[in-house]
Short mmCIF file of C-alpha atoms in Angstrom, two decimals:
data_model
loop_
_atom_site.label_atom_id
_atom_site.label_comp_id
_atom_site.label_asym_id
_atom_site.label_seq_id
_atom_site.Cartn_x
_atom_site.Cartn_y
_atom_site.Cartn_z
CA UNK A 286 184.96 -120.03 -32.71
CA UNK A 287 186.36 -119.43 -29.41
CA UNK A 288 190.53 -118.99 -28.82
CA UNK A 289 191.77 -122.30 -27.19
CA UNK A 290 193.39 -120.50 -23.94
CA UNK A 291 196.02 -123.16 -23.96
CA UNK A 292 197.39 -122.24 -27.19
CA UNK A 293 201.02 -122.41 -26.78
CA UNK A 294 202.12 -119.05 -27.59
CA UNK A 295 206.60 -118.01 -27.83
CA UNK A 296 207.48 -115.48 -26.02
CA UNK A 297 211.06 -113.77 -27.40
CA UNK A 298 212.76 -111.06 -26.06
CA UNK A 299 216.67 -110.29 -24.92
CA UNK A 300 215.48 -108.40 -22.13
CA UNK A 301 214.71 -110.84 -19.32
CA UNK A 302 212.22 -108.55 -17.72
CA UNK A 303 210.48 -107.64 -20.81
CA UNK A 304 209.52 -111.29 -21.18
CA UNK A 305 208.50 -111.68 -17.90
CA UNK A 306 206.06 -108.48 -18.51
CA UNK A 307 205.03 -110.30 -21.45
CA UNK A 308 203.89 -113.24 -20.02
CA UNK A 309 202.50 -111.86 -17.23
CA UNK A 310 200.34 -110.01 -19.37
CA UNK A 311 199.49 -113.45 -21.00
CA UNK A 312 198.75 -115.21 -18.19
CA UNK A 313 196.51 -111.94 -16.83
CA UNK A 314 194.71 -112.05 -20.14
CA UNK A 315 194.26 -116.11 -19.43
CA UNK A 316 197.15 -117.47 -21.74
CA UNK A 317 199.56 -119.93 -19.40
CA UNK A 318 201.19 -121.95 -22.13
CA UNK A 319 203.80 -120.24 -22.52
CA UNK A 320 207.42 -121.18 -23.66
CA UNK A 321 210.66 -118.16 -23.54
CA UNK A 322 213.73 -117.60 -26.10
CA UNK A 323 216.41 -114.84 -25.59
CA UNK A 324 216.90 -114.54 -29.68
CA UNK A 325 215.38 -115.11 -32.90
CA UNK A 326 218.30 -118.34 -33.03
CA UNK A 327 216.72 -119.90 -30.22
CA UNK A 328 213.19 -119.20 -31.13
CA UNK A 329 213.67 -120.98 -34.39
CA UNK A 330 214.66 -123.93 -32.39
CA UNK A 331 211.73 -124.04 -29.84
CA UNK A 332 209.64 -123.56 -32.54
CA UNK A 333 211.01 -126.82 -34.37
CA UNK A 334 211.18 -128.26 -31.33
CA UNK A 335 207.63 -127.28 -29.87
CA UNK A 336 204.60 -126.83 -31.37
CA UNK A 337 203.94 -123.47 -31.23
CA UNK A 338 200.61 -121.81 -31.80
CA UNK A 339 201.91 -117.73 -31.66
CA UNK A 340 205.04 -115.58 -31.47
CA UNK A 341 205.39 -112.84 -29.47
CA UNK A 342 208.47 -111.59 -30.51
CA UNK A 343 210.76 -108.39 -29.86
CA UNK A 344 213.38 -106.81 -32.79
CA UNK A 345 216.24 -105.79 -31.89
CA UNK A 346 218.24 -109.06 -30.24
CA UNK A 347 221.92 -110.55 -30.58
CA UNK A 348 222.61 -113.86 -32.63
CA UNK A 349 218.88 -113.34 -34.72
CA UNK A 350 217.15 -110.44 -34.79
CA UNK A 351 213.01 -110.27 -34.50
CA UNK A 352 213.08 -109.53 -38.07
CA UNK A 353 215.50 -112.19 -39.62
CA UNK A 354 213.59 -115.01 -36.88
CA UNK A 355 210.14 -113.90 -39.15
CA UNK A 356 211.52 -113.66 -42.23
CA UNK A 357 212.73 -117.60 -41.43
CA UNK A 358 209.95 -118.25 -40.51
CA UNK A 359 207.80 -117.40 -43.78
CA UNK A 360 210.33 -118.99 -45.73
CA UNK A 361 209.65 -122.19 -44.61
CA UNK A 362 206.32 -123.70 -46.12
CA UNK A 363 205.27 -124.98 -42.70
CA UNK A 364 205.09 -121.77 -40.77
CA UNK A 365 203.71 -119.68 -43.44
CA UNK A 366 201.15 -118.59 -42.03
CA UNK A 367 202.19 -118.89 -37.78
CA UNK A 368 200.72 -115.54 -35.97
CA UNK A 369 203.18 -113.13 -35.38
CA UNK A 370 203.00 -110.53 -32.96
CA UNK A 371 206.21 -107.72 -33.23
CA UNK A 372 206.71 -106.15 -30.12
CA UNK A 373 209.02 -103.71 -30.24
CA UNK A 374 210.46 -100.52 -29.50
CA UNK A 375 211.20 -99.80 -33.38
CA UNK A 376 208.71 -97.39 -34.08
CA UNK A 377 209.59 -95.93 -37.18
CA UNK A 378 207.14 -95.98 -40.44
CA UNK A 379 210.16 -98.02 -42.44
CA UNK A 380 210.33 -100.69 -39.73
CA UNK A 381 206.43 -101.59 -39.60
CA UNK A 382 206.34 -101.35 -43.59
CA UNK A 383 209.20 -103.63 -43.43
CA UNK A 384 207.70 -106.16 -40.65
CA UNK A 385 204.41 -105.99 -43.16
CA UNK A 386 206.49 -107.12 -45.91
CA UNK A 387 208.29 -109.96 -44.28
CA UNK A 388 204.80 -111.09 -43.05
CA UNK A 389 204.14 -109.87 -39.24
CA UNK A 390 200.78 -111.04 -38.13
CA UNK A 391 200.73 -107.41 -36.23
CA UNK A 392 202.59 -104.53 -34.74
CA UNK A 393 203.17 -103.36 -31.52
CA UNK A 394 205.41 -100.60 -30.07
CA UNK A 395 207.04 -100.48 -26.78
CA UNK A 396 205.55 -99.54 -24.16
CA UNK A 397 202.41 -101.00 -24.38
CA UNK A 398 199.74 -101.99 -21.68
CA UNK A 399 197.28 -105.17 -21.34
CA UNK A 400 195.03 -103.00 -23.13
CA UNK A 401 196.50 -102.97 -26.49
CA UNK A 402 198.07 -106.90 -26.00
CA UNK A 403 194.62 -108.14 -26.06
CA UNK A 404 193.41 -105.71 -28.91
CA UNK A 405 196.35 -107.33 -31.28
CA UNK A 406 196.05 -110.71 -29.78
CA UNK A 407 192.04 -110.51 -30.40
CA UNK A 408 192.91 -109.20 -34.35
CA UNK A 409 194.99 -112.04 -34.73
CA UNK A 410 193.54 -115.21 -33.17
CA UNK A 411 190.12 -113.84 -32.84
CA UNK A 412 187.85 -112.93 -29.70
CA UNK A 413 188.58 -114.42 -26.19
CA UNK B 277 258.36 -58.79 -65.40
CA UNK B 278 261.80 -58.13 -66.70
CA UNK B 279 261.25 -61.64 -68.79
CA UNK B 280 257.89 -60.42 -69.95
CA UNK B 281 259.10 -57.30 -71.45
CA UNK B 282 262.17 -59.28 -73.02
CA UNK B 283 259.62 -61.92 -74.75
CA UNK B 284 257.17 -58.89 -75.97
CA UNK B 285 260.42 -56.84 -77.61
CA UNK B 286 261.44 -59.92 -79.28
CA UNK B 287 257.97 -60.64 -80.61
CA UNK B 288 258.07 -56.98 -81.67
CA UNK B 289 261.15 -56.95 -83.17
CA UNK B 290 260.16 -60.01 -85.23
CA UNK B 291 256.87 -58.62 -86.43
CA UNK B 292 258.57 -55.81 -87.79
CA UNK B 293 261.14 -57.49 -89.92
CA UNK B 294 261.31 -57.11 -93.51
CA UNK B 295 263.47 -60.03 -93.84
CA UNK B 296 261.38 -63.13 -95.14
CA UNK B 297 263.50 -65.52 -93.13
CA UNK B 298 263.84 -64.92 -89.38
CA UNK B 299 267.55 -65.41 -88.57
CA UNK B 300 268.16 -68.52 -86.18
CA UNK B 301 269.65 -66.72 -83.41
CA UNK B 302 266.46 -64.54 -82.65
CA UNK B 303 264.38 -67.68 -82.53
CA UNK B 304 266.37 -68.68 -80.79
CA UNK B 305 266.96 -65.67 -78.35
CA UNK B 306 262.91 -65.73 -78.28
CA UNK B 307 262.46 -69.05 -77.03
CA UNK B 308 265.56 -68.57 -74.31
CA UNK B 309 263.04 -65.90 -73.24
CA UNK B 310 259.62 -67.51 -73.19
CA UNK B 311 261.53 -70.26 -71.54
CA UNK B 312 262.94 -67.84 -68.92
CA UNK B 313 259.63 -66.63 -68.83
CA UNK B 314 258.21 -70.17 -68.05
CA UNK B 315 260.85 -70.87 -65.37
CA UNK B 316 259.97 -67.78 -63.26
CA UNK B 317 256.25 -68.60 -63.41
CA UNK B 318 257.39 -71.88 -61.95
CA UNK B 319 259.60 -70.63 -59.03
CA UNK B 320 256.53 -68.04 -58.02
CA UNK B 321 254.31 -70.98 -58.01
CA UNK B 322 256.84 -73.14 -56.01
CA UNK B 323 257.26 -70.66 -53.80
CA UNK B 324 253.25 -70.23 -52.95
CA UNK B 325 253.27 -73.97 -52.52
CA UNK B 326 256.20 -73.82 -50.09
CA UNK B 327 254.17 -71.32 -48.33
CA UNK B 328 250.80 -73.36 -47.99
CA UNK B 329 252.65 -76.23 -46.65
CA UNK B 330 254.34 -74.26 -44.59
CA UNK B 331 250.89 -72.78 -43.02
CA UNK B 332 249.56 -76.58 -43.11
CA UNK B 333 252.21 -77.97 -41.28
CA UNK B 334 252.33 -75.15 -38.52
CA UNK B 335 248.25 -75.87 -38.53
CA UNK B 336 249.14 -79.53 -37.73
CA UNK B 337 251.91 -78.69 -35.29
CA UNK B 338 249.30 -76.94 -33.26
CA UNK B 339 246.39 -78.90 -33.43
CA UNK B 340 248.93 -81.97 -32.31
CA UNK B 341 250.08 -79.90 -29.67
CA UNK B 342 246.58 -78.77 -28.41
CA UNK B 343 245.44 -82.98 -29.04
CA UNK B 344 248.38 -83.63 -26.48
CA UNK B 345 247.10 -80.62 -24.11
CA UNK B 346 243.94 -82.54 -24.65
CA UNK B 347 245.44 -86.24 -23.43
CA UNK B 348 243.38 -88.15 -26.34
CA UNK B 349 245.18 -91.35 -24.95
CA UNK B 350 243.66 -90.99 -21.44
CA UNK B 351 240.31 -90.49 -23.08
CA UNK B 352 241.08 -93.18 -25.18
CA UNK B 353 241.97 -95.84 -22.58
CA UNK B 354 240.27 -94.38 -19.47
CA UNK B 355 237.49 -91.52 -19.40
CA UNK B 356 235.70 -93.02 -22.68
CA UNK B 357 235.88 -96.85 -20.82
CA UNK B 358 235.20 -95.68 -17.40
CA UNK B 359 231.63 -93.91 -18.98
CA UNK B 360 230.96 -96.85 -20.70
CA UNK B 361 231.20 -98.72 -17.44
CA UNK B 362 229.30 -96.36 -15.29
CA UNK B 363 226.45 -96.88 -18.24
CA UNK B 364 226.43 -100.02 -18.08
CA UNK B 365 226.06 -100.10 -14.11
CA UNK B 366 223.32 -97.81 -14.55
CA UNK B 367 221.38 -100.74 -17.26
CA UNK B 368 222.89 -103.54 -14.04
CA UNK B 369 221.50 -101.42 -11.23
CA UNK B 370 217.61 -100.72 -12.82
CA UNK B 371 217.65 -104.45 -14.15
CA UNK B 372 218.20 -105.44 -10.54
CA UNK B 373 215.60 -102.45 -9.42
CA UNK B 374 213.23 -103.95 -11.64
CA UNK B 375 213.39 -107.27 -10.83
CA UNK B 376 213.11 -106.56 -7.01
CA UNK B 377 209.82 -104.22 -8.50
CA UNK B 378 208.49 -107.32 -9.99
CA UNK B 379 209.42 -109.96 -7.33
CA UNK B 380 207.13 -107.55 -4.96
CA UNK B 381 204.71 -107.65 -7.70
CA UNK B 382 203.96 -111.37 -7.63
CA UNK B 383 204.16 -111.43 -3.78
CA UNK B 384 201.55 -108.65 -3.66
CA UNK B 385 199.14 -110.74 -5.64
CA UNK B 386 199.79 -113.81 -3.94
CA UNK B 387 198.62 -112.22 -0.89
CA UNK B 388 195.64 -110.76 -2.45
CA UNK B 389 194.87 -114.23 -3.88
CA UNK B 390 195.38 -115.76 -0.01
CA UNK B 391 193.50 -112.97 1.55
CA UNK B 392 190.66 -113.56 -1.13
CA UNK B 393 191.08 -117.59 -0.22
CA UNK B 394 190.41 -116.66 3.78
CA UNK B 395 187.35 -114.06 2.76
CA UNK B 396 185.38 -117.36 1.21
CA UNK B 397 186.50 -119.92 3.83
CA UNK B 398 185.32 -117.33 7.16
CA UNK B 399 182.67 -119.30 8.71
CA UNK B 400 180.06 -118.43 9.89
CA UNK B 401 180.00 -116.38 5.79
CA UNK B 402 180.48 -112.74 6.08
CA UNK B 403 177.43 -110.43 4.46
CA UNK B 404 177.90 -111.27 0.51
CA UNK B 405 177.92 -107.03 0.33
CA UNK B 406 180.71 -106.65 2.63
CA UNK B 407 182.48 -110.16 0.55
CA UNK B 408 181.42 -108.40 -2.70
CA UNK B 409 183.13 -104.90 -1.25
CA UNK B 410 186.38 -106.45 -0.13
CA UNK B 411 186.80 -108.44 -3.93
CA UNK B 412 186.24 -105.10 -5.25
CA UNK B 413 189.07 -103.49 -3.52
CA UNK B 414 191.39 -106.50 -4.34
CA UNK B 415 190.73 -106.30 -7.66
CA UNK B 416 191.65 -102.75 -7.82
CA UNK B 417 194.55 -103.45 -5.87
CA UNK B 418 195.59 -106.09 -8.52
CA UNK B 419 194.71 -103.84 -11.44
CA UNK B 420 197.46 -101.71 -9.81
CA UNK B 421 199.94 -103.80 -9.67
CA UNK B 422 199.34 -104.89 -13.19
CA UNK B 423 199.99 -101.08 -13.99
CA UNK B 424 203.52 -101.36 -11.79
CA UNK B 425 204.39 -104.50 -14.23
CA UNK B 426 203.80 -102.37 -17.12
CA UNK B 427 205.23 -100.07 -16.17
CA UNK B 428 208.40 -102.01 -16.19
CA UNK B 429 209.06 -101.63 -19.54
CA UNK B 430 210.83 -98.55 -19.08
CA UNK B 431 213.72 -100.78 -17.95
CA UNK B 432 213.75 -102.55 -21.12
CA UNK B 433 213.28 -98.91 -23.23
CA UNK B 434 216.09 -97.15 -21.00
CA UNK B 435 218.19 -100.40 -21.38
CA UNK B 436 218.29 -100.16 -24.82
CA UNK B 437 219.13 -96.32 -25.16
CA UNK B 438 222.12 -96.46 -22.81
CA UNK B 439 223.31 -99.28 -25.43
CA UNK B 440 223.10 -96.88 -27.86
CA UNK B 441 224.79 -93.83 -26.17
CA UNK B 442 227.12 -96.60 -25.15
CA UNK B 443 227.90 -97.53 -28.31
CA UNK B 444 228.38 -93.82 -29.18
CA UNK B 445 231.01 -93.35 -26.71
CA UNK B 446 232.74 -96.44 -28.14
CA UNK B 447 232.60 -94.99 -32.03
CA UNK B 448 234.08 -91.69 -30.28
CA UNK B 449 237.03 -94.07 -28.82
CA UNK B 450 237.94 -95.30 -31.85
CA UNK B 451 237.74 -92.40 -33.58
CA UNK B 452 240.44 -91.28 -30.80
CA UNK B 453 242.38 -93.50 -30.90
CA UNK B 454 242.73 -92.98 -34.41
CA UNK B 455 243.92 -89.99 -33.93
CA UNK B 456 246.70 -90.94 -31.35
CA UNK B 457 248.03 -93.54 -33.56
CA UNK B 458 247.45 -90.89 -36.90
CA UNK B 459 249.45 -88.42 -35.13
CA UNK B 460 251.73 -90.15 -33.41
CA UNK B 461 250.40 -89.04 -29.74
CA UNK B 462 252.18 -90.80 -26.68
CA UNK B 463 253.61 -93.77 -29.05
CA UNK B 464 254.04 -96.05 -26.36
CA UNK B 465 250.47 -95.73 -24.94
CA UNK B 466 249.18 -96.24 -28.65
CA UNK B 467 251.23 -99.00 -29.50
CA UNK B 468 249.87 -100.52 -26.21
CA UNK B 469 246.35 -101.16 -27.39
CA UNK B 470 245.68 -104.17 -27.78
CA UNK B 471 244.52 -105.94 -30.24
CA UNK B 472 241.51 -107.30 -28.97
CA UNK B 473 240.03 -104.37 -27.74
CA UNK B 474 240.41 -103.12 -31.05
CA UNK B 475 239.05 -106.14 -32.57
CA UNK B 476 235.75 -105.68 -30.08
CA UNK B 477 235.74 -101.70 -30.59
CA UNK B 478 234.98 -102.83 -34.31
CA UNK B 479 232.37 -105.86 -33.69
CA UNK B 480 229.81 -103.11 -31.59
CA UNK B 481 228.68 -101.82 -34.62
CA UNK B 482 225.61 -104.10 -35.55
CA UNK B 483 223.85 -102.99 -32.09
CA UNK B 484 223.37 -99.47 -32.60
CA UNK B 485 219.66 -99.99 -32.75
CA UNK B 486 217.40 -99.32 -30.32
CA UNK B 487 214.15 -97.34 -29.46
CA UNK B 488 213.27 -94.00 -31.51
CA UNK B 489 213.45 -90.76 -29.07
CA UNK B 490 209.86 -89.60 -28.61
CA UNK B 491 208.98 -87.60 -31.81
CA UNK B 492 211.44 -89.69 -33.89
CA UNK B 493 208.64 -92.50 -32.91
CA UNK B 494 205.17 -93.19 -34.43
CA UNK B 495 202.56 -93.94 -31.72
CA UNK B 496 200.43 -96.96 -31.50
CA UNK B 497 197.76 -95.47 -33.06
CA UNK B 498 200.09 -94.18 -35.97
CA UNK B 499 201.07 -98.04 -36.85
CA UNK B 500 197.66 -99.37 -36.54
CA UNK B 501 196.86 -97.49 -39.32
CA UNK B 502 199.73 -98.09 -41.36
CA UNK B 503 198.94 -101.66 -40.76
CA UNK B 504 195.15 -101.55 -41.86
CA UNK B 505 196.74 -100.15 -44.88
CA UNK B 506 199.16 -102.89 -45.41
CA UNK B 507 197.33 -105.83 -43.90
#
C-alpha cells in the first residue's frame, strides 16, 4: 500500500535549525504536512491537539525530554503504537537499548543525511 | 623506659616471693607503676598527635595561602563566568551563521525553481537536449545545496557540546566557590554571592547531556543492528 504523502508527521527538536533541517529533508523526500514542538511538553500537546500520523523526535530537550515524550506516549492506550522516529545525537549502545524498550519505532544518530531519513522513514511507514 | 624497668622488677620481685600472700603495698607499688607506665605511653602518643596536626595545619596554611595567590574568588565570579559567556557567544554567533547558511539555501533553490520555470516557458522551445542538459545541472545544483542543509547539523552537534563544556566550567565554579567560602578566602567577596546564582549554579545539572565524542559514539550502522536485534 502506498505512504499517504500528506501524513502529518511532528517534528521535535530544541534546536531551531535542526528542525528546520528536518523538515526540509521531509519536504525534499515529498512529506509537507508538517507540524514543529521545541520539547517533548509541547509535543504531547500537538499531538492531543492534532492528529498526528509520525514523530520525529530529538532526546535531549528542556521541560520533556525525547525519551520521557515516548515513554508518554506508549503509556497511553491511544498512541500505542504511533511511529516514532529518535533522532538524536545520543549514540551510545545503553541509549538505543533504552529507546527499544520504551518503544521507538527506530533510531537515528546525529548527523544524518536524506539518505538514511528515507531508509528509517521507508522501515517504518513502508515504501514511498 | 625507666617505668618499664620499674614494672618488670616489681613483677620480678613478686614472682620470687615465698610469702603466700603478696603484701598490699607492693600491689600496690606495682600498679602505681603500670599506671605510670600507661600515662607515659599516653603523653608519647599525645605528643605524635600534636605533631600531625601541627604538619596538617601548616599544610592548610599553605595551600590557603597559595588558593589566595591563586584569586579563587576572581575565578569564581569573573574568569569562570566570562568563559561561560564567550561559549555561549560562540553557540549565538554559529546559530546566526547557520541560519544566514540556510536562508541562502532556500533562496538558491528558489532561483533554480524560477530559472527552471523560464527554461519551459522560452518560446519558440529550446532543443529538449539542451532543456534536458540545463535540468540536469539544476538538479545537481539542488542536490548540493541539500548537502549544505545537512550539513547544518554540525550547529546543532557543536551546540550541544559547548553546553556541556559549559556546564563543566559551571561544576568547576561551584566547586570554587566552595572552596572560598570552606576556607574563608576574601570573606566579603564570598559572602557577596548571591543567592540566586547559587540557586541556578545548582539547577544546570540535569543538562549535562549531549552528543558522545567520536569513538565514545556508535555509528549508524552500529545501531541498525542493535535495532534488528531488538525490533
Amino acid at each position: 500500500m502506498a505512504v499517504d504523502k500528506n501524513m502529518r508527521i511532528l517534528v521535535v527538536d530544541d534546536f531551531h535549525t535542526m528542525r528546520r533541517i528536518v523538515i526540509n529533508l521531509l519536504k525534499q523526500l515529498g512529506f509537507s504536512n508538517v507540524v514543529e514542538a521545541g520539547d517533548g511538553k509541547e509535543a504531547l500537546e500537538k499531538v492531543h491537539s492534532d492528529k498526528i500520523d509520525l514523530v520525529v523526535s530529538d532526546w535531549n530537550m528542556p521541560n520533556m525530554t525525547g525519551i520521557e515524550f515516548l515513554k508518554e506516549l506508549r503509556a497511553d492506550e491511544r498512541y500505542k503504537s504511533l511511529p516514532f522516529i529518535m533522532v538524536t545525537a545520543e549514540g551510545k549502545k545503553e541509549n538505543v537499548i533504552a529507546a527499544v524498550h520504551a518503544g521507538v519505532s527506530n533510531y537515528v544518530v546525529k548527523p544524518f543525511n536524506a539518505a538514511t531519513l528515507k531508509e528509517k522513514l521507508t522501515k517504518v511507514v513502508g515504501e514511498f | 623506659m625507666v617505668n618499664k624497668e620499674l614494672v618488670q622488677n616489681k613483677i620480678e620481685a613478686l614472682e620470687g616471693t615465698k610469702e603466700e600472700f603478696v603484701p598490699i603495698e607492693q600491689v600496690r607499688e606495682l600498679t602505681n607503676a603500670i599506671k605510670s607506665l600507661f600515662e607515659g605511653n599516653f603523653e608519647e602518643v599525645n605528643i605524635e598527635l600534636y605533631g600531625e596536626l601541627g604538619e596538617l595545619a601548616r599544610f592548610i596554611n599553605n595551600a590557603k595561602k597559595e588558593l589566595q595567590d591563586f584569586q579563587p574568588d576572581s575565578l569564581s565570579n569573573e574568569k569562570l563566568p566570562e568563559a561561560s559567556d564567550q561559549l555561549a557567544a560562540i553557540v549565538t554567533t554559529t546559530e546566526d551563521a547557520t541560519r544566514k547558511i540556510m536562508d541562502s539555501c532556500d533562496d538558491i533553490n528558489a532561483i533554480h525553481e524560477r530559472v527552471r520555470d523560464r527554461l519551459l516557458s522560452i518560446e519558440p522551445p529550446l532543443d529538449p537536449d539542451v532543456v534536458a542538459s540545463i535540468e540536469d545541472s539544476l538538479m545537481e545544483a539542488q542536490t548540493s545545496s541539500m548537502q549544505i542543509y545537512e550539513a547544518c547539523t554540525f550547529q546543532d552537534l557543536t551546540g550541544q557540546r559547548i553546553q556541556k563544556i559549559v556546564e563543566t566550567l559551571k561544576e568547576v565554579e561551584r566547586q570554587v566557590l566552595r572552596m572560598v567560602i570552606i576556607f574563608g578566602l576574601n570573606n566579603e567577596n564570598a559572602k557577596s554571592i548571591d543567592e540566586d546564582k547559587k540557586k541556578a549554579l545548582q539547577s544546570d545539572a540535569d543538562l549535562l547531556n549531549g552528543p558522545q565524542l567520536p569513538g565514545n559514539s556508535l555509528e549508524q550502522d552500529d545501531i541498525d543492528d542493535i535495532l534488528n536485534q531488538l525490533l
